[in-house]
PDB file of C-alpha atoms in Angstrom:
ATOM      1  CA  UNK A   1    -109.793  86.572 216.801  1.00 60.00           C
ATOM      2  CA  UNK A   2    -106.964  84.680 218.436  1.00 65.00           C
ATOM      3  CA  UNK A   3    -107.680  82.798 215.020  1.00 67.00           C
ATOM      4  CA  UNK A   4    -106.183  85.833 212.990  1.00 69.00           C
ATOM      5  CA  UNK A   5    -103.550  86.074 215.785  1.00 73.00           C
ATOM      6  CA  UNK A   6    -102.188  82.702 215.654  1.00 76.00           C
ATOM      7  CA  UNK A   7    -102.489  82.381 211.666  1.00 79.00           C
ATOM      8  CA  UNK A   8    -100.637  85.710 211.426  1.00 79.00           C
ATOM      9  CA  UNK A   9     -98.141  84.246 213.486  1.00 79.00           C
ATOM     10  CA  UNK A  10     -97.237  80.827 212.185  1.00 80.00           C
ATOM     11  CA  UNK A  11     -97.082  82.826 208.931  1.00 79.00           C
ATOM     12  CA  UNK A  12     -94.371  85.489 209.841  1.00 81.00           C
ATOM     13  CA  UNK A  13     -92.445  82.320 211.881  1.00 84.00           C
ATOM     14  CA  UNK A  14     -92.843  80.452 208.053  1.00 78.00           C
ATOM     15  CA  UNK A  15     -91.639  83.388 206.441  1.00 74.00           C
ATOM     16  CA  UNK A  16     -88.579  83.984 208.869  1.00 74.00           C
ATOM     17  CA  UNK A  17     -87.638  80.567 208.777  1.00 70.00           C
ATOM     18  CA  UNK A  18     -87.823  80.340 204.609  1.00 65.00           C
ATOM     19  CA  UNK A  19     -86.020  83.747 204.671  1.00 66.00           C
ATOM     20  CA  UNK A  20     -82.967  82.011 207.388  1.00 64.00           C
ATOM     21  CA  UNK A  21     -82.982  78.601 205.036  1.00 63.00           C
ATOM     22  CA  UNK A  22     -82.513  81.361 201.760  1.00 59.00           C
ATOM     23  CA  UNK A  23     -79.209  82.697 203.581  1.00 58.00           C
ATOM     24  CA  UNK A  24     -77.871  78.543 203.475  1.00 58.00           C
ATOM     25  CA  UNK A  25     -77.644  77.751 199.458  1.00 58.00           C
ATOM     26  CA  UNK A  26     -74.808  75.842 198.284  1.00 59.00           C
ATOM     27  CA  UNK A  27     -74.722  78.410 195.041  1.00 57.00           C
ATOM     28  CA  UNK A  28     -70.429  79.466 196.391  1.00 56.00           C
ATOM     29  CA  UNK A  29     -69.538  76.286 196.766  1.00 56.00           C
ATOM     30  CA  UNK A  30     -68.055  75.370 193.038  1.00 57.00           C
ATOM     31  CA  UNK A  31     -65.359  78.240 193.608  1.00 57.00           C
ATOM     32  CA  UNK A  32     -64.363  77.341 196.627  1.00 59.00           C
ATOM     33  CA  UNK A  33     -59.786  75.512 195.579  1.00 59.00           C
ATOM     34  CA  UNK A  34     -60.296  72.701 197.809  1.00 64.00           C
ATOM     35  CA  UNK A  35     -56.910  71.308 198.585  1.00 67.00           C
ATOM     36  CA  UNK A  36     -54.039  73.968 197.723  1.00 66.00           C
ATOM     37  CA  UNK A  37     -51.622  72.611 195.787  1.00 67.00           C
ATOM     38  CA  UNK A  38     -48.278  71.197 197.406  1.00 69.00           C
ATOM     39  CA  UNK A  39     -45.176  73.734 197.531  1.00 69.00           C
ATOM     40  CA  UNK A  40     -42.118  73.496 195.033  1.00 62.00           C
ATOM     41  CA  UNK A  41     -39.337  72.344 196.142  1.00 62.00           C
ATOM     42  CA  UNK A  42     -36.424  74.180 197.104  1.00 62.00           C
ATOM     43  CA  UNK A  43     -33.640  72.939 195.978  1.00 61.00           C
ATOM     44  CA  UNK A  44     -32.377  72.369 191.939  1.00 59.00           C
ATOM     45  CA  UNK A  45     -33.510  69.586 190.135  1.00 59.00           C
ATOM     46  CA  UNK A  46     -30.437  69.230 188.335  1.00 65.00           C
ATOM     47  CA  UNK A  47     -26.897  68.895 189.878  1.00 68.00           C
ATOM     48  CA  UNK A  48     -25.175  71.909 190.428  1.00 65.00           C
ATOM     49  CA  UNK A  49     -21.439  72.519 189.161  1.00 71.00           C
ATOM     50  CA  UNK A  50     -18.619  74.313 190.567  1.00 75.00           C
ATOM     51  CA  UNK A  51     -15.351  75.847 190.062  1.00 77.00           C
ATOM     52  CA  UNK A  52     -12.442  78.681 190.224  1.00 80.00           C
ATOM     53  CA  UNK A  53     -13.566  81.857 188.652  1.00 75.00           C
ATOM     54  CA  UNK A  54     -11.018  83.565 186.633  1.00 78.00           C
ATOM     55  CA  UNK A  55      -9.287  86.667 187.945  1.00 78.00           C
ATOM     56  CA  UNK A  56     -11.063  90.219 187.298  1.00 77.00           C
ATOM     57  CA  UNK A  57      -8.229  91.148 185.671  1.00 68.00           C
ATOM     58  CA  UNK A  58      -8.429  88.872 183.076  1.00 52.00           C
ATOM     59  CA  UNK A  59      -5.463  86.318 183.495  1.00 53.00           C
ATOM     60  CA  UNK A  60      -4.765  82.600 183.120  1.00 49.00           C
ATOM     61  CA  UNK A  61      -8.713  82.936 181.666  1.00 47.00           C
ATOM     62  CA  UNK A  62     -10.173  78.526 182.489  1.00 47.00           C
ATOM     63  CA  UNK A  63     -13.053  77.179 181.492  1.00 47.00           C
ATOM     64  CA  UNK A  64     -15.616  75.749 183.903  1.00 46.00           C
ATOM     65  CA  UNK A  65     -15.707  71.594 183.434  1.00 45.00           C
ATOM     66  CA  UNK A  66     -18.850  71.684 180.095  1.00 45.00           C
ATOM     67  CA  UNK A  67     -18.283  75.039 179.038  1.00 45.00           C
ATOM     68  CA  UNK A  68     -16.982  75.835 175.765  1.00 48.00           C
ATOM     69  CA  UNK A  69     -13.777  78.520 175.261  1.00 50.00           C
ATOM     70  CA  UNK A  70     -14.288  81.860 173.479  1.00 48.00           C
ATOM     71  CA  UNK A  71     -14.562  81.836 169.953  1.00 48.00           C
ATOM     72  CA  UNK A  72     -12.143  84.036 167.672  1.00 47.00           C
ATOM     73  CA  UNK A  73     -13.147  87.104 167.442  1.00 49.00           C
ATOM     74  CA  UNK A  74     -15.154  87.215 171.192  1.00 49.00           C
ATOM     75  CA  UNK A  75     -14.031  89.597 173.678  1.00 48.00           C
ATOM     76  CA  UNK A  76     -14.612  88.565 177.161  1.00 49.00           C
ATOM     77  CA  UNK A  77     -17.210  91.299 178.797  1.00 47.00           C
ATOM     78  CA  UNK A  78     -15.487  91.972 181.886  1.00 48.00           C
ATOM     79  CA  UNK A  79     -11.888  92.653 180.306  1.00 46.00           C
ATOM     80  CA  UNK A  80     -13.532  95.562 178.317  1.00 50.00           C
ATOM     81  CA  UNK A  81     -13.208  99.035 178.887  1.00 53.00           C
ATOM     82  CA  UNK A  82     -15.697 101.132 180.751  1.00 54.00           C
ATOM     83  CA  UNK A  83     -14.880 104.078 179.418  1.00 54.00           C
ATOM     84  CA  UNK A  84     -15.107 103.149 175.885  1.00 53.00           C
ATOM     85  CA  UNK A  85     -17.181 104.138 173.590  1.00 51.00           C
ATOM     86  CA  UNK A  86     -20.614 101.728 173.362  1.00 51.00           C
ATOM     87  CA  UNK A  87     -20.666  98.598 171.592  1.00 47.00           C
ATOM     88  CA  UNK A  88     -22.929  98.626 168.910  1.00 47.00           C
ATOM     89  CA  UNK A  89     -25.631  96.087 167.964  1.00 45.00           C
ATOM     90  CA  UNK A  90     -24.730  93.117 166.713  1.00 40.00           C
ATOM     91  CA  UNK A  91     -27.806  93.383 164.063  1.00 43.00           C
ATOM     92  CA  UNK A  92     -28.929  96.893 162.285  1.00 42.00           C
ATOM     93  CA  UNK A  93     -32.057  98.359 162.882  1.00 47.00           C
ATOM     94  CA  UNK A  94     -34.216  97.593 159.444  1.00 48.00           C
ATOM     95  CA  UNK A  95     -34.541 100.296 157.254  1.00 51.00           C
ATOM     96  CA  UNK A  96     -37.814 102.956 157.563  1.00 58.00           C
ATOM     97  CA  UNK A  97     -40.383 101.102 155.055  1.00 58.00           C
ATOM     98  CA  UNK A  98     -41.887 103.944 154.211  1.00 66.00           C
ATOM     99  CA  UNK A  99     -45.149 102.991 154.749  1.00 73.00           C
ATOM    100  CA  UNK A 100     -47.316 105.999 156.686  1.00 85.00           C
ATOM    101  CA  UNK A 101     -47.257 106.904 160.325  1.00 88.00           C
ATOM    102  CA  UNK A 102     -50.527 107.659 161.694  1.00 89.00           C
ATOM    103  CA  UNK A 103     -51.553 108.061 165.390  1.00 90.00           C
ATOM    104  CA  UNK A 104     -54.733 105.825 164.432  1.00 91.00           C
ATOM    105  CA  UNK A 105     -52.300 102.777 163.601  1.00 89.00           C
ATOM    106  CA  UNK A 106     -49.916 103.479 166.432  1.00 92.00           C
ATOM    107  CA  UNK A 107     -52.991 103.492 169.239  1.00 93.00           C
ATOM    108  CA  UNK A 108     -52.747 100.303 171.533  1.00 94.00           C
ATOM    109  CA  UNK A 109     -50.429  98.654 173.201  1.00 95.00           C
ATOM    110  CA  UNK A 110     -46.920  97.637 171.851  1.00 95.00           C
ATOM    111  CA  UNK A 111     -44.278  95.105 172.672  1.00 94.00           C
ATOM    112  CA  UNK A 112     -41.427  96.694 172.826  1.00 93.00           C
ATOM    113  CA  UNK A 113     -37.712  94.378 172.188  1.00 89.00           C
ATOM    114  CA  UNK A 114     -36.037  95.580 176.213  1.00 76.00           C
ATOM    115  CA  UNK A 115     -33.970  94.018 179.018  1.00 73.00           C
ATOM    116  CA  UNK A 116     -37.152  92.605 179.901  1.00 83.00           C
ATOM    117  CA  UNK A 117     -39.065  90.400 177.559  1.00 86.00           C
ATOM    118  CA  UNK A 118     -42.875  92.119 178.941  1.00 89.00           C
ATOM    119  CA  UNK A 119     -42.119  95.886 178.038  1.00 92.00           C
ATOM    120  CA  UNK A 120     -45.225  97.093 176.803  1.00 94.00           C
ATOM    121  CA  UNK A 121     -46.172 100.512 175.844  1.00 95.00           C
ATOM    122  CA  UNK A 122     -49.299 102.017 175.275  1.00 95.00           C
ATOM    123  CA  UNK A 123     -50.003 104.176 173.184  1.00 95.00           C
ATOM    124  CA  UNK A 124     -53.493 106.047 173.742  1.00 94.00           C
ATOM    125  CA  UNK A 125     -55.528 108.522 172.346  1.00 89.00           C
ATOM    126  CA  UNK A 126     -55.933 111.121 175.606  1.00 90.00           C
ATOM    127  CA  UNK A 127     -54.801 114.608 175.008  1.00 88.00           C
ATOM    128  CA  UNK A 128     -51.486 114.829 176.788  1.00 84.00           C
ATOM    129  CA  UNK A 129     -48.648 117.244 177.546  1.00 82.00           C
ATOM    130  CA  UNK A 130     -46.389 116.526 174.695  1.00 79.00           C
ATOM    131  CA  UNK A 131     -49.135 114.878 172.464  1.00 91.00           C
ATOM    132  CA  UNK A 132     -50.950 112.516 173.362  1.00 95.00           C
ATOM    133  CA  UNK A 133     -51.106 109.720 176.606  1.00 95.00           C
ATOM    134  CA  UNK A 134     -48.259 107.423 176.867  1.00 95.00           C
ATOM    135  CA  UNK A 135     -47.547 104.569 179.983  1.00 94.00           C
ATOM    136  CA  UNK A 136     -44.829 102.081 180.134  1.00 94.00           C
ATOM    137  CA  UNK A 137     -45.341  97.974 181.403  1.00 94.00           C
ATOM    138  CA  UNK A 138     -42.644  96.085 183.243  1.00 92.00           C
ATOM    139  CA  UNK A 139     -39.116  97.792 181.481  1.00 89.00           C
ATOM    140  CA  UNK A 140     -36.734  98.220 183.314  1.00 88.00           C
ATOM    141  CA  UNK A 141     -34.416 100.938 181.646  1.00 87.00           C
ATOM    142  CA  UNK A 142     -34.275 104.942 182.957  1.00 89.00           C
ATOM    143  CA  UNK A 143     -35.691 105.636 179.227  1.00 89.00           C
ATOM    144  CA  UNK A 144     -38.427 103.909 178.709  1.00 90.00           C
ATOM    145  CA  UNK A 145     -39.704 103.816 182.427  1.00 90.00           C
ATOM    146  CA  UNK A 146     -39.838 108.031 181.484  1.00 92.00           C
ATOM    147  CA  UNK A 147     -41.884 108.493 178.835  1.00 94.00           C
ATOM    148  CA  UNK A 148     -45.165 109.688 179.608  1.00 95.00           C
ATOM    149  CA  UNK A 149     -46.586 111.182 175.801  1.00 95.00           C
ATOM    150  CA  UNK A 150     -46.653 110.509 172.502  1.00 95.00           C
ATOM    151  CA  UNK A 151     -46.779 111.302 168.830  1.00 95.00           C
ATOM    152  CA  UNK A 152     -46.600 111.014 165.337  1.00 94.00           C
ATOM    153  CA  UNK A 153     -44.315 114.061 163.778  1.00 94.00           C
ATOM    154  CA  UNK A 154     -43.393 113.938 160.153  1.00 91.00           C
ATOM    155  CA  UNK A 155     -43.800 110.095 159.632  1.00 92.00           C
ATOM    156  CA  UNK A 156     -41.820 108.851 162.188  1.00 94.00           C
ATOM    157  CA  UNK A 157     -43.405 108.037 165.899  1.00 95.00           C
ATOM    158  CA  UNK A 158     -41.697 110.154 169.047  1.00 95.00           C
ATOM    159  CA  UNK A 159     -41.859 109.583 172.318  1.00 95.00           C
ATOM    160  CA  UNK A 160     -41.577 112.341 175.017  1.00 95.00           C
ATOM    161  CA  UNK A 161     -41.041 112.404 178.727  1.00 93.00           C
ATOM    162  CA  UNK A 162     -42.728 114.703 181.310  1.00 91.00           C
ATOM    163  CA  UNK A 163     -40.769 117.836 180.872  1.00 91.00           C
ATOM    164  CA  UNK A 164     -41.584 117.502 177.433  1.00 91.00           C
ATOM    165  CA  UNK A 165     -38.103 116.278 176.314  1.00 93.00           C
ATOM    166  CA  UNK A 166     -37.852 114.622 173.085  1.00 94.00           C
ATOM    167  CA  UNK A 167     -36.300 110.742 174.832  1.00 94.00           C
ATOM    168  CA  UNK A 168     -36.734 108.177 171.320  1.00 94.00           C
ATOM    169  CA  UNK A 169     -37.982 108.428 167.691  1.00 94.00           C
ATOM    170  CA  UNK A 170     -39.261 104.895 166.029  1.00 94.00           C
ATOM    171  CA  UNK A 171     -39.952 104.633 162.424  1.00 92.00           C
ATOM    172  CA  UNK A 172     -41.879 102.388 160.431  1.00 92.00           C
ATOM    173  CA  UNK A 173     -40.048  99.065 159.689  1.00 90.00           C
ATOM    174  CA  UNK A 174     -42.961  96.478 158.151  1.00 86.00           C
ATOM    175  CA  UNK A 175     -46.113  95.747 159.417  1.00 84.00           C
ATOM    176  CA  UNK A 176     -46.855  96.110 163.374  1.00 89.00           C
ATOM    177  CA  UNK A 177     -43.228  97.137 163.568  1.00 93.00           C
ATOM    178  CA  UNK A 178     -41.128 100.156 164.571  1.00 93.00           C
ATOM    179  CA  UNK A 179     -37.544 100.472 164.750  1.00 93.00           C
ATOM    180  CA  UNK A 180     -35.855 103.704 166.098  1.00 92.00           C
ATOM    181  CA  UNK A 181     -33.060 104.800 168.673  1.00 92.00           C
ATOM    182  CA  UNK A 182     -33.752 106.843 171.876  1.00 90.00           C
ATOM    183  CA  UNK A 183     -31.625 110.051 172.268  1.00 90.00           C
ATOM    184  CA  UNK A 184     -28.951 108.190 174.533  1.00 87.00           C
ATOM    185  CA  UNK A 185     -27.962 105.880 171.025  1.00 88.00           C
ATOM    186  CA  UNK A 186     -30.046 102.517 171.922  1.00 88.00           C
ATOM    187  CA  UNK A 187     -31.865 100.885 169.086  1.00 90.00           C
ATOM    188  CA  UNK A 188     -35.385 100.162 170.275  1.00 91.00           C
ATOM    189  CA  UNK A 189     -38.219  98.473 168.606  1.00 93.00           C
ATOM    190  CA  UNK A 190     -42.044  97.747 169.083  1.00 92.00           C
ATOM    191  CA  UNK A 191     -43.980  95.253 166.854  1.00 93.00           C
ATOM    192  CA  UNK A 192     -47.317  93.527 168.035  1.00 90.00           C
TER     193      UNK A 192
END
């Protein structure tokens, strides 16, 4: 009987040893990043130019060294009247291509020509108030940030806010490209 007890004790000790040794593997060692990368320098790599800025009223305009003067027909942004009509885009939006606009063709992620090159809109097929679910990412304009739904109406893509108000409408202007404008009159373009 003592022989059975000592054999059972030996089996238990060996089993415990195997269990503990199994916890000490090096399979996660490949995930260790090792030495972290060196920090980037906090100083500019190129020389910095200094000079006087022109006065706010536009009088006595001078250019800083290394800058070209204004070309004929250009207007200094600081001298624009804030109460004047908004500037029109340099290039007019493309004309409608006449291609039919379908919900199936619109679903997915689109790059939005905006103030941020990483601005995206995601058009989903989930039913939502005002049409189908829409969400924007990394878009800085308030109009685009307000978009929560979309739909296709009269061969146009219509973007809607959470109150059901139309924010923008776009039409097909080529393969994988849609142009239009917001209700505020700003041009808007989707592409992928």
